[in-house]
Amino acid sequence: MLQELVIVTRECRAARDLEESVGGIAGIRVLCGDFREIVAFDCIATAGNSFGLMDAGMDLAVLKFFGVELQEAIQARILKDYLGEQPVGTSFVVPSGRTDHPWVAHSPTMRVPMNVSGTDHVYLATWATLLAVRHHNLAGPESTIKVLVCPAFGTGTGGMPPREAGTQMRIAWEHFCRPPANITPSLAQTRHERVHYGGRWGFQHPRQGT
């Protein structure tokens, strides 16, 4: 069972803004630093693009840490399962090749490097990552992911303000931890209003207070 989501960023100012968005929520914490400083974690998510090109930012750092074979494995999975383009809002888990941090989740936040501010891409990427980890854990206790590390999705090339990114990640975590017993129109409307962005609305009416 997933027990903790760690959001990591090397920008301490961004970490403070993220903390304002997620502070006090059980099971989620923010770390200012390098993911390699985290001694114990089972899986790290990459803030990737739809084509598994890991040539900049957090993707490149993850690739250097785990080895070039990781990109080959991710792109092979994208070719097999998504015919060469993995949509935003999907995620999958692959072996990392290491025993201390055995898994990597690939979760696109954008099709190609682009600005994603004013969108729900961070919520979608976080939600997809959490679901991929859940499905992975259901496969068997011997492969359980308990600690998941995520970058601050969308705050680099994506240009999303850290407070908004943190808000979207927190909402995804809250929805994950408190799944509904049944689906109703009011559930759909409430969730959509919480996420806020979608279509033109997010661009025309930026969220207040984030």
Tab-separated table of N, CA and C in Angstrom, residues 19-151:
chain	number	residue	atom	x	y	z
A	19	GLU	N	4.816	23.876	-0.109
A	19	GLU	CA	4.446	23.545	1.270
A	19	GLU	C	3.177	24.275	1.683
A	20	GLU	N	3.005	25.498	1.211
A	20	GLU	CA	1.783	26.242	1.525
A	20	GLU	C	0.556	25.565	0.939
A	21	SER	N	0.743	24.854	-0.164
A	21	SER	CA	-0.384	24.184	-0.811
A	21	SER	C	-0.679	22.818	-0.224
A	22	VAL	N	0.340	22.117	0.280
A	22	VAL	CA	0.131	20.728	0.722
A	22	VAL	C	0.363	20.546	2.217
A	23	GLY	N	0.828	21.571	2.897
A	23	GLY	CA	1.164	21.429	4.310
A	23	GLY	C	-0.003	20.940	5.153
A	24	GLY	N	0.282	20.009	6.042
A	24	GLY	CA	-0.735	19.488	6.946
A	24	GLY	C	-1.538	18.333	6.399
A	25	ILE	N	-1.307	17.946	5.144
A	25	ILE	CA	-2.038	16.816	4.561
A	25	ILE	C	-1.282	15.527	4.872
A	26	ALA	N	-1.944	14.594	5.524
A	26	ALA	CA	-1.295	13.346	5.921
A	26	ALA	C	-0.797	12.576	4.711
A	27	GLY	N	0.445	12.087	4.809
A	27	GLY	CA	0.996	11.221	3.780
A	27	GLY	C	1.689	11.930	2.649
A	28	ILE	N	1.748	13.261	2.669
A	28	ILE	CA	2.396	13.999	1.597
A	28	ILE	C	3.331	15.041	2.205
A	29	ARG	N	4.547	15.124	1.678
A	29	ARG	CA	5.498	16.105	2.192
A	29	ARG	C	6.348	16.652	1.055
A	30	VAL	N	6.963	17.799	1.323
A	30	VAL	CA	7.778	18.499	0.339
A	30	VAL	C	9.214	18.520	0.816
A	31	LEU	N	10.144	18.279	-0.098
A	31	LEU	CA	11.565	18.294	0.223
A	31	LEU	C	12.288	19.237	-0.720
A	32	CYS	N	13.052	20.167	-0.157
A	32	CYS	CA	13.925	21.010	-0.964
A	32	CYS	C	15.281	20.324	-1.044
A	33	GLY	N	15.656	19.885	-2.223
A	33	GLY	CA	16.921	19.190	-2.379
A	33	GLY	C	16.921	18.329	-3.618
A	34	ASP	N	17.826	17.380	-3.632
A	34	ASP	CA	17.994	16.460	-4.757
A	34	ASP	C	17.379	15.116	-4.392
A	35	PHE	N	16.676	14.493	-5.341
A	35	PHE	CA	16.028	13.209	-5.029
A	35	PHE	C	17.042	12.162	-4.596
A	36	ARG	N	18.297	12.316	-5.025
A	36	ARG	CA	19.328	11.352	-4.643
A	36	ARG	C	19.689	11.437	-3.172
A	37	GLU	N	19.229	12.497	-2.498
A	37	GLU	CA	19.466	12.639	-1.064
A	37	GLU	C	18.471	11.833	-0.236
A	38	ILE	N	17.407	11.352	-0.873
A	38	ILE	CA	16.397	10.567	-0.170
A	38	ILE	C	16.882	9.129	-0.085
A	39	VAL	N	17.138	8.682	1.112
A	39	VAL	CA	17.755	7.364	1.295
A	39	VAL	C	16.797	6.244	0.913
A	40	ALA	N	15.574	6.335	1.375
A	40	ALA	CA	14.624	5.232	1.181
A	40	ALA	C	13.428	5.683	0.359
A	41	PHE	N	13.327	5.176	-0.854
A	41	PHE	CA	12.104	5.322	-1.642
A	41	PHE	C	12.032	4.136	-2.601
A	42	ASP	N	10.812	3.779	-2.963
A	42	ASP	CA	10.600	2.601	-3.797
A	42	ASP	C	10.440	2.936	-5.268
A	43	CYS	N	9.908	4.128	-5.539
A	43	CYS	CA	9.602	4.504	-6.918
A	43	CYS	C	9.764	6.004	-7.074
A	44	ILE	N	10.266	6.426	-8.222
A	44	ILE	CA	10.316	7.839	-8.559
A	44	ILE	C	9.578	8.057	-9.861
A	45	ALA	N	8.780	9.115	-9.918
A	45	ALA	CA	8.065	9.456	-11.137
A	45	ALA	C	8.858	10.481	-11.931
A	46	THR	N	8.848	10.343	-13.227
A	46	THR	CA	9.493	11.324	-14.096
A	46	THR	C	8.433	12.276	-14.638
A	47	ALA	N	8.781	13.552	-14.679
A	47	ALA	CA	7.866	14.569	-15.219
A	47	ALA	C	8.065	14.610	-16.726
A	48	GLY	N	7.688	13.562	-17.377
A	48	GLY	CA	8.099	13.335	-18.753
A	48	GLY	C	7.224	13.986	-19.799
A	49	ASN	N	7.606	13.738	-21.042
A	49	ASN	CA	6.804	14.121	-22.199
A	49	ASN	C	6.243	12.846	-22.837
A	50	SER	N	5.385	13.022	-23.799
A	50	SER	CA	4.647	11.891	-24.357
A	50	SER	C	5.507	10.903	-25.134
A	51	PHE	N	6.743	11.285	-25.438
A	51	PHE	CA	7.590	10.447	-26.274
A	51	PHE	C	8.771	9.830	-25.515
A	52	GLY	N	8.806	10.030	-24.201
A	52	GLY	CA	9.855	9.420	-23.400
A	52	GLY	C	11.239	9.947	-23.706
A	53	LEU	N	11.319	11.193	-24.132
A	53	LEU	CA	12.616	11.822	-24.414
A	53	LEU	C	13.133	12.442	-23.122
A	54	MET	N	14.118	11.808	-22.532
A	54	MET	CA	14.596	12.205	-21.206
A	54	MET	C	15.920	12.963	-21.345
A	55	ASP	N	15.833	14.159	-21.898
A	55	ASP	CA	17.058	14.881	-22.244
A	55	ASP	C	17.221	16.204	-21.525
A	56	ALA	N	16.396	16.472	-20.496
A	56	ALA	CA	16.519	17.746	-19.786
A	56	ALA	C	15.871	17.629	-18.412
A	57	GLY	N	16.268	18.541	-17.520
A	57	GLY	CA	15.623	18.663	-16.218
A	57	GLY	C	15.662	17.394	-15.385
A	58	MET	N	14.538	17.158	-14.704
A	58	MET	CA	14.419	16.001	-13.822
A	58	MET	C	14.561	14.697	-14.587
A	59	ASP	N	14.013	14.648	-15.803
A	59	ASP	CA	14.138	13.437	-16.615
A	59	ASP	C	15.600	13.052	-16.811
A	60	LEU	N	16.413	14.043	-17.159
A	60	LEU	CA	17.828	13.780	-17.415
A	60	LEU	C	18.534	13.348	-16.140
A	61	ALA	N	18.189	13.973	-15.010
A	61	ALA	CA	18.795	13.584	-13.736
A	61	ALA	C	18.441	12.141	-13.380
A	62	VAL	N	17.189	11.764	-13.612
A	62	VAL	CA	16.759	10.388	-13.355
A	62	VAL	C	17.497	9.420	-14.270
A	63	LEU	N	17.651	9.803	-15.536
A	63	LEU	CA	18.341	8.943	-16.496
A	63	LEU	C	19.797	8.736	-16.110
A	64	LYS	N	20.462	9.811	-15.685
A	64	LYS	CA	21.857	9.694	-15.271
A	64	LYS	C	21.998	8.817	-14.034
A	65	PHE	N	20.998	8.854	-13.159
A	65	PHE	CA	21.046	8.082	-11.927
A	65	PHE	C	20.824	6.597	-12.185
A	66	PHE	N	19.872	6.271	-13.053
A	66	PHE	CA	19.506	4.877	-13.273
A	66	PHE	C	20.165	4.254	-14.503
A	67	GLY	N	20.618	5.078	-15.435
A	67	GLY	CA	21.270	4.542	-16.625
A	67	GLY	C	20.422	4.693	-17.881
A	68	VAL	N	21.088	4.702	-19.024
A	68	VAL	CA	20.410	4.957	-20.306
A	68	VAL	C	19.422	3.848	-20.670
A	69	GLU	N	19.597	2.684	-20.077
A	69	GLU	CA	18.670	1.589	-20.369
A	69	GLU	C	17.248	1.945	-19.941
A	70	LEU	N	17.121	2.842	-18.978
A	70	LEU	CA	15.794	3.233	-18.507
A	70	LEU	C	15.005	3.909	-19.624
A	71	GLN	N	15.627	4.836	-20.340
A	71	GLN	CA	14.932	5.499	-21.451
A	71	GLN	C	14.540	4.478	-22.519
A	72	GLU	N	15.412	3.528	-22.792
A	72	GLU	CA	15.101	2.503	-23.777
A	72	GLU	C	13.868	1.698	-23.355
A	73	ALA	N	13.793	1.372	-22.063
A	73	ALA	CA	12.657	0.600	-21.564
A	73	ALA	C	11.367	1.410	-21.630
A	74	ILE	N	11.463	2.678	-21.279
A	74	ILE	CA	10.281	3.546	-21.301
A	74	ILE	C	9.783	3.738	-22.724
A	75	GLN	N	10.693	4.003	-23.647
A	75	GLN	CA	10.267	4.214	-25.032
A	75	GLN	C	9.726	2.927	-25.656
A	76	ALA	N	10.296	1.791	-25.284
A	76	ALA	CA	9.765	0.515	-25.779
A	76	ALA	C	8.330	0.308	-25.295
A	77	ARG	N	8.067	0.689	-24.056
A	77	ARG	CA	6.705	0.560	-23.509
A	77	ARG	C	5.748	1.533	-24.218
A	78	ILE	N	6.214	2.742	-24.498
A	78	ILE	CA	5.376	3.724	-25.207
A	78	ILE	C	5.045	3.217	-26.607
A	79	LEU	N	6.023	2.628	-27.277
A	79	LEU	CA	5.782	2.078	-28.613
A	79	LEU	C	4.785	0.921	-28.550
A	80	LYS	N	4.935	0.069	-27.565
A	80	LYS	CA	4.087	-1.127	-27.461
A	80	LYS	C	2.658	-0.779	-27.053
A	81	ASP	N	2.517	0.033	-26.001
A	81	ASP	CA	1.199	0.274	-25.429
A	81	ASP	C	0.472	1.481	-26.018
A	82	TYR	N	1.235	2.467	-26.511
A	82	TYR	CA	0.616	3.723	-26.959
A	82	TYR	C	0.960	4.076	-28.411
A	83	LEU	N	1.569	3.133	-29.122
A	83	LEU	CA	1.889	3.323	-30.537
A	83	LEU	C	2.738	4.571	-30.772
A	84	GLY	N	3.606	4.850	-29.808
A	84	GLY	CA	4.604	5.902	-30.004
A	84	GLY	C	4.314	7.227	-29.355
A	85	GLU	N	3.117	7.421	-28.776
A	85	GLU	CA	2.795	8.688	-28.098
A	85	GLU	C	1.924	8.415	-26.886
A	86	GLN	N	2.488	8.595	-25.710
A	86	GLN	CA	1.774	8.342	-24.461
A	86	GLN	C	1.004	9.593	-24.040
A	87	PRO	N	-0.303	9.525	-23.905
A	87	PRO	CA	-1.086	10.722	-23.598
A	87	PRO	C	-0.834	11.249	-22.183
A	88	VAL	N	-0.942	12.563	-22.028
A	88	VAL	CA	-1.003	13.154	-20.700
A	88	VAL	C	-2.217	12.577	-19.985
A	89	GLY	N	-2.030	12.194	-18.732
A	89	GLY	CA	-3.113	11.563	-17.986
A	89	GLY	C	-2.986	10.052	-17.933
A	90	THR	N	-1.839	9.539	-18.418
A	90	THR	CA	-1.541	8.111	-18.290
A	90	THR	C	-0.184	7.960	-17.608
A	91	SER	N	0.055	6.795	-17.044
A	91	SER	CA	1.322	6.518	-16.378
A	91	SER	C	1.541	5.015	-16.349
A	92	PHE	N	2.782	4.602	-16.344
A	92	PHE	CA	3.099	3.189	-16.171
A	92	PHE	C	4.380	3.060	-15.352
A	93	VAL	N	4.545	1.910	-14.748
A	93	VAL	CA	5.686	1.632	-13.873
A	93	VAL	C	6.590	0.612	-14.546
A	94	VAL	N	7.890	0.898	-14.568
A	94	VAL	CA	8.874	-0.034	-15.130
A	94	VAL	C	9.976	-0.279	-14.099
A	95	PRO	N	10.663	-1.416	-14.186
A	95	PRO	CA	11.797	-1.655	-13.289
A	95	PRO	C	12.916	-0.654	-13.557
A	96	SER	N	13.579	-0.220	-12.501
A	96	SER	CA	14.666	0.756	-12.630
A	96	SER	C	16.017	0.102	-12.888
A	97	GLY	N	16.112	-1.182	-12.540
A	97	GLY	CA	17.406	-1.854	-12.632
A	97	GLY	C	18.212	-1.794	-11.360
A	98	ARG	N	17.677	-1.144	-10.337
A	98	ARG	CA	18.355	-1.047	-9.045
A	98	ARG	C	17.518	-1.745	-7.986
A	99	THR	N	18.199	-2.310	-6.986
A	99	THR	CA	17.475	-2.987	-5.917
A	99	THR	C	17.054	-2.034	-4.806
A	100	ASP	N	17.769	-0.909	-4.646
A	100	ASP	CA	17.434	0.016	-3.556
A	100	ASP	C	16.251	0.919	-3.903
A	101	HIS	N	16.118	1.253	-5.175
A	101	HIS	CA	14.981	2.053	-5.650
A	101	HIS	C	14.464	1.360	-6.920
A	102	PRO	N	13.663	0.330	-6.766
A	102	PRO	CA	13.446	-0.614	-7.877
A	102	PRO	C	12.500	-0.180	-8.992
A	103	TRP	N	11.773	0.932	-8.831
A	103	TRP	CA	10.744	1.239	-9.812
A	103	TRP	C	10.786	2.699	-10.259
A	104	VAL	N	10.382	2.923	-11.497
A	104	VAL	CA	10.235	4.271	-12.052
A	104	VAL	C	8.871	4.349	-12.727
A	105	ALA	N	8.150	5.434	-12.464
A	105	ALA	CA	6.873	5.683	-13.135
A	105	ALA	C	7.070	6.768	-14.187
A	106	HIS	N	6.593	6.510	-15.386
A	106	HIS	CA	6.690	7.524	-16.443
A	106	HIS	C	5.326	8.166	-16.623
A	107	SER	N	5.254	9.477	-16.380
A	107	SER	CA	3.975	10.187	-16.326
A	107	SER	C	4.083	11.514	-17.066
A	108	PRO	N	3.725	11.557	-18.336
A	108	PRO	CA	3.847	12.804	-19.085
A	108	PRO	C	3.000	13.929	-18.495
A	109	THR	N	3.584	15.116	-18.430
A	109	THR	CA	2.833	16.316	-18.078
A	109	THR	C	2.571	17.182	-19.306
A	110	MET	N	3.162	16.791	-20.433
A	110	MET	CA	3.011	17.563	-21.673
A	110	MET	C	3.366	16.669	-22.855
A	111	ARG	N	2.844	17.002	-24.040
A	111	ARG	CA	3.177	16.202	-25.220
A	111	ARG	C	4.645	16.391	-25.581
A	112	VAL	N	5.051	17.635	-25.726
A	112	VAL	CA	6.447	18.021	-25.950
A	112	VAL	C	6.730	19.165	-24.989
A	113	PRO	N	7.989	19.574	-24.793
A	113	PRO	CA	8.266	20.691	-23.893
A	113	PRO	C	7.445	21.932	-24.246
A	114	MET	N	6.612	22.370	-23.290
A	114	MET	CA	5.709	23.489	-23.536
A	114	MET	C	5.185	24.013	-22.208
A	115	ASN	N	4.576	25.184	-22.249
A	115	ASN	CA	3.983	25.777	-21.060
A	115	ASN	C	2.623	25.132	-20.792
A	116	VAL	N	2.411	24.684	-19.550
A	116	VAL	CA	1.145	24.034	-19.196
A	116	VAL	C	0.414	24.796	-18.096
A	117	SER	N	0.828	26.034	-17.821
A	117	SER	CA	0.097	26.823	-16.832
A	117	SER	C	-1.317	27.071	-17.330
A	118	GLY	N	-2.264	27.150	-16.413
A	118	GLY	CA	-3.650	27.318	-16.796
A	118	GLY	C	-4.317	26.056	-17.299
A	119	THR	N	-3.696	24.897	-17.034
A	119	THR	CA	-4.276	23.610	-17.415
A	119	THR	C	-4.361	22.710	-16.184
A	120	ASP	N	-4.987	21.559	-16.355
A	120	ASP	CA	-5.054	20.566	-15.277
A	120	ASP	C	-4.029	19.447	-15.479
A	121	HIS	N	-2.985	19.701	-16.277
A	121	HIS	CA	-2.021	18.652	-16.601
A	121	HIS	C	-1.324	18.095	-15.361
A	122	VAL	N	-1.064	18.933	-14.371
A	122	VAL	CA	-0.378	18.431	-13.168
A	122	VAL	C	-1.301	17.512	-12.388
A	123	TYR	N	-2.556	17.881	-12.261
A	123	TYR	CA	-3.518	16.979	-11.614
A	123	TYR	C	-3.588	15.650	-12.370
A	124	LEU	N	-3.707	15.731	-13.690
A	124	LEU	CA	-3.825	14.514	-14.493
A	124	LEU	C	-2.600	13.624	-14.352
A	125	ALA	N	-1.409	14.219	-14.375
A	125	ALA	CA	-0.178	13.431	-14.252
A	125	ALA	C	-0.061	12.809	-12.871
A	126	THR	N	-0.413	13.581	-11.837
A	126	THR	CA	-0.338	13.045	-10.475
A	126	THR	C	-1.355	11.932	-10.272
A	127	TRP	N	-2.566	12.157	-10.711
A	127	TRP	CA	-3.627	11.150	-10.586
A	127	TRP	C	-3.240	9.872	-11.315
A	128	ALA	N	-2.723	10.013	-12.535
A	128	ALA	CA	-2.319	8.834	-13.306
A	128	ALA	C	-1.191	8.084	-12.607
A	129	THR	N	-0.245	8.819	-12.035
A	129	THR	CA	0.872	8.182	-11.325
A	129	THR	C	0.371	7.389	-10.129
A	130	LEU	N	-0.506	7.984	-9.353
A	130	LEU	CA	-1.036	7.297	-8.176
A	130	LEU	C	-1.809	6.041	-8.579
A	131	LEU	N	-2.576	6.122	-9.657
A	131	LEU	CA	-3.314	4.945	-10.119
A	131	LEU	C	-2.364	3.861	-10.627
A	132	ALA	N	-1.285	4.277	-11.332
A	132	ALA	CA	-0.316	3.292	-11.821
A	132	ALA	C	0.359	2.575	-10.658
A	133	VAL	N	0.673	3.311	-9.614
A	133	VAL	CA	1.280	2.696	-8.426
A	133	VAL	C	0.276	1.746	-7.768
A	134	ARG	N	-0.968	2.174	-7.685
A	134	ARG	CA	-1.999	1.299	-7.094
A	134	ARG	C	-2.108	-0.008	-7.867
A	135	HIS	N	-2.200	0.081	-9.184
A	135	HIS	CA	-2.314	-1.135	-9.997
A	135	HIS	C	-1.061	-2.005	-9.853
A	136	HIS	N	0.090	-1.371	-9.780
A	136	HIS	CA	1.331	-2.103	-9.566
A	136	HIS	C	1.281	-2.855	-8.236
A	137	ASN	N	0.840	-2.176	-7.195
A	137	ASN	CA	0.808	-2.802	-5.870
A	137	ASN	C	-0.184	-3.944	-5.799
A	138	LEU	N	-1.250	-3.852	-6.556
A	138	LEU	CA	-2.239	-4.939	-6.560
A	138	LEU	C	-1.688	-6.221	-7.171
A	139	ALA	N	-0.562	-6.096	-7.901
A	139	ALA	CA	0.023	-7.273	-8.551
A	139	ALA	C	0.615	-8.255	-7.554
A	140	GLY	N	0.998	-7.757	-6.368
A	140	GLY	CA	1.555	-8.676	-5.381
A	140	GLY	C	2.393	-7.970	-4.337
A	141	PRO	N	2.409	-8.482	-3.114
A	141	PRO	CA	3.125	-7.815	-2.017
A	141	PRO	C	4.632	-7.761	-2.203
A	142	GLU	N	5.188	-8.645	-3.018
A	142	GLU	CA	6.639	-8.671	-3.175
A	142	GLU	C	7.144	-7.454	-3.946
A	143	SER	N	6.249	-6.713	-4.598
A	143	SER	CA	6.665	-5.567	-5.393
A	143	SER	C	6.048	-4.259	-4.909
A	144	THR	N	5.630	-4.222	-3.656
A	144	THR	CA	4.876	-3.086	-3.148
A	144	THR	C	5.690	-1.791	-3.163
A	145	ILE	N	5.060	-0.733	-3.666
A	145	ILE	CA	5.622	0.615	-3.604
A	145	ILE	C	4.974	1.319	-2.427
A	146	LYS	N	5.792	1.660	-1.432
A	146	LYS	CA	5.289	2.338	-0.238
A	146	LYS	C	5.620	3.830	-0.235
A	147	VAL	N	6.787	4.180	-0.761
A	147	VAL	CA	7.214	5.578	-0.798
A	147	VAL	C	7.430	5.977	-2.247
A	148	LEU	N	6.662	6.962	-2.700
A	148	LEU	CA	6.728	7.463	-4.071
A	148	LEU	C	7.311	8.870	-4.059
A	149	VAL	N	8.335	9.093	-4.863
A	149	VAL	CA	8.928	10.418	-5.017
A	149	VAL	C	8.472	11.010	-6.350
A	150	CYS	N	8.012	12.251	-6.305
A	150	CYS	CA	7.604	12.957	-7.519
A	150	CYS	C	8.315	14.308	-7.574
A	151	PRO	N	8.711	14.749	-8.749
A	151	PRO	CA	9.139	16.139	-8.872
A	151	PRO	C	7.923	17.042	-8.725
